Amino acid sequence: MGARHRSNPLALAVLALLYEQPMHPYEMATTMRDRRKEDSIKLNYGSLYSVVQSLEKRALIQARETGRDGRRPERTVYEITAGGGVELLDWLSELVSVPAKDFTDFEAALSLLGCLRPEEAVHLLEERAVRLEQELAQAEALRRHESMAKLDRLFYIEWEYRLALRRTELIFVKDLIRDIGDGSIAGLEHWRAFHADH
Amino acid sequence: MGARHRSNPLALAVLALLYEQPMHPYEMATTMRDRRKEDSIKLNYGSLYSVVQSLEKRALIQARETGRDGRRPERTVYEITAGGGVELLDWLSELVSVPAKDFTDFEAALSLLGCLRPEEAVHLLEERAVRLEQELAQAEALRRHESMAKLDRLFYIEWEYRLALRRTELIFVKDLIRDIGDGSIAGLEHWRAFHADH
DNA sequence: CCCCCCTTACTCGACTTCGAGTATTTCGAG
DNA sequence: CTCGAAATACTCGAAGTCGAGTAAGGGGGG
């Protein structure tokens, strides 16, 4: 399969949209926005057009018609090919069944926490905790909102997943604040020593 | 500050290493490997050299000496500048204090789960659950290993963070399997209907 | 003492990503 | 009916990403 090319999830999203029905690129963008997919899949105008182009070159999608509506700029409508359908299901199956390592910003920051003084670190972690609590409170409010309450759960599983992770993150951050604050974290002396020199 | 340029965490890692002591690029790579930083920060040979170049252009680091050891290829040793130190602390502070949205592969996959048939989805999620359990078991084993037991906790917080997230993910996946399996997930009819047409 | 392979250190160019910029068209207020 | 604002549909080039490729030194087996 085209496993070499499976880096950009936007390509997956394009295949998924065309799996439902043919579309032109701009419509893909608006559809993704309407369905809140931009929250879970990074969407960029510039990327979209080159991703579509690259999918066409690999024969996973093909141009269907290059019609024009009135005197508007030309729209190229694309449809998925048989190969594209196979690639979609194969790729999606892989993403679901094998847990990939993903590099998050906070993980990177934690691994370099030693560059900050302990007190500074605690202070910044407290800020993060506050912001996480706000985010979670907002999410709770949104969930109770009527427009959300009527939506099938299938359409917001990814949202629940993200919330579950955020809740865990909040607990982790609070524990960490406690352990640095009361000096119970192992290695605190080395940490202080490094900053004493600097 | 240079907030426009804060996309690649590898640049942050380079600043952090040079904050400790001057180094040449290849040494950065090996040091990161020795300290297991490659687990939490994506390291690529090609990227490293262009990242270093870009940091130099922005005067956050500077070449110190271009010595050579015997007749080996030239090594350029870099050191951090005053501006580089400021940028490091500022950037790191931001990453710690404000929770950023990160786009993970699994979240993208979940948002497109409708493309798979329900039974297929359950099957693949079960595979993921098994793999997650294996990963967690391996991590537990590693933690009990002597080389790990002696290490200061400060040096593997990022590892604990990742494990906490993975544990939450496992619970989430198991719950999801249950809810799709026993038909209690809202919207299952629409899901089946879509695949009946196809 | 010579050959092969591993490590060291870096280069290269094909490919992607990004977001600001452009040009047209519709819509609504006045 | 006309002017401007928003929406539509796309383009462009600068910058970044990637990993295979290269080339030279060191070291150990025959």
mmCIF file of N, CA and C in Angstrom, chain A residues 6 18 27 29 41 74 91 97 106 114 116 119-120 132 148 152 163 186:
data_model
loop_
_atom_site.group_PDB
_atom_site.id
_atom_site.type_symbol
_atom_site.label_atom_id
_atom_site.label_comp_id
_atom_site.label_asym_id
_atom_site.label_seq_id
_atom_site.Cartn_x
_atom_site.Cartn_y
_atom_site.Cartn_z
ATOM 1 N N ARG A 6 1.523 8.055 4.267
ATOM 2 C CA ARG A 6 0.515 8.245 5.308
ATOM 3 C C ARG A 6 0.972 9.132 6.440
ATOM 4 N N LEU A 18 -14.858 12.293 0.192
ATOM 5 C CA LEU A 18 -15.188 11.855 -1.164
ATOM 6 C C LEU A 18 -15.789 10.451 -1.169
ATOM 7 N N GLU A 27 -15.465 23.071 -1.103
ATOM 8 C CA GLU A 27 -16.593 22.461 -0.396
ATOM 9 C C GLU A 27 -16.089 21.528 0.709
ATOM 10 N N ALA A 29 -13.486 21.972 2.476
ATOM 11 C CA ALA A 29 -13.098 22.842 3.587
ATOM 12 C C ALA A 29 -14.325 23.265 4.397
ATOM 13 N N ILE A 41 -8.817 17.585 13.092
ATOM 14 C CA ILE A 41 -7.891 17.413 11.979
ATOM 15 C C ILE A 41 -7.423 18.781 11.504
ATOM 16 N N GLU A 74 -13.464 28.762 -11.792
ATOM 17 C CA GLU A 74 -13.669 27.341 -12.075
ATOM 18 C C GLU A 74 -13.602 26.477 -10.814
ATOM 19 N N TRP A 91 -5.860 2.600 5.689
ATOM 20 C CA TRP A 91 -5.187 3.622 6.496
ATOM 21 C C TRP A 91 -5.926 3.818 7.815
ATOM 22 N N SER A 97 -6.163 0.622 14.919
ATOM 23 C CA SER A 97 -5.719 -0.602 15.594
ATOM 24 C C SER A 97 -4.326 -0.527 16.193
ATOM 25 N N PHE A 106 3.414 19.569 25.262
ATOM 26 C CA PHE A 106 3.568 19.536 26.712
ATOM 27 C C PHE A 106 4.571 18.468 27.134
ATOM 28 N N GLY A 114 13.710 20.994 33.584
ATOM 29 C CA GLY A 114 14.892 21.324 34.364
ATOM 30 C C GLY A 114 15.509 22.673 34.053
ATOM 31 N N LEU A 116 13.961 25.407 33.882
ATOM 32 C CA LEU A 116 13.300 26.438 34.704
ATOM 33 C C LEU A 116 13.638 26.200 36.171
ATOM 34 N N GLU A 119 10.597 26.896 41.518
ATOM 35 C CA GLU A 119 9.492 27.788 41.897
ATOM 36 C C GLU A 119 8.766 28.300 40.656
ATOM 37 N N GLU A 120 9.565 28.671 39.652
ATOM 38 C CA GLU A 120 9.020 29.130 38.376
ATOM 39 C C GLU A 120 8.155 28.030 37.743
ATOM 40 N N LEU A 132 -6.729 24.667 32.237
ATOM 41 C CA LEU A 132 -7.344 23.363 31.953
ATOM 42 C C LEU A 132 -8.724 23.288 32.603
ATOM 43 N N MET A 148 -26.074 20.429 21.360
ATOM 44 C CA MET A 148 -25.175 19.301 21.581
ATOM 45 C C MET A 148 -25.961 18.081 22.057
ATOM 46 N N ASP A 152 -26.071 12.871 17.841
ATOM 47 C CA ASP A 152 -25.716 11.471 18.095
ATOM 48 C C ASP A 152 -24.297 11.387 18.638
ATOM 49 N N LEU A 163 -11.456 15.198 25.848
ATOM 50 C CA LEU A 163 -11.802 15.608 27.216
ATOM 51 C C LEU A 163 -11.243 14.643 28.243
ATOM 52 N N ALA A 186 11.936 13.348 43.741
ATOM 53 C CA ALA A 186 13.328 12.909 43.807
ATOM 54 C C ALA A 186 14.180 13.687 42.809
#
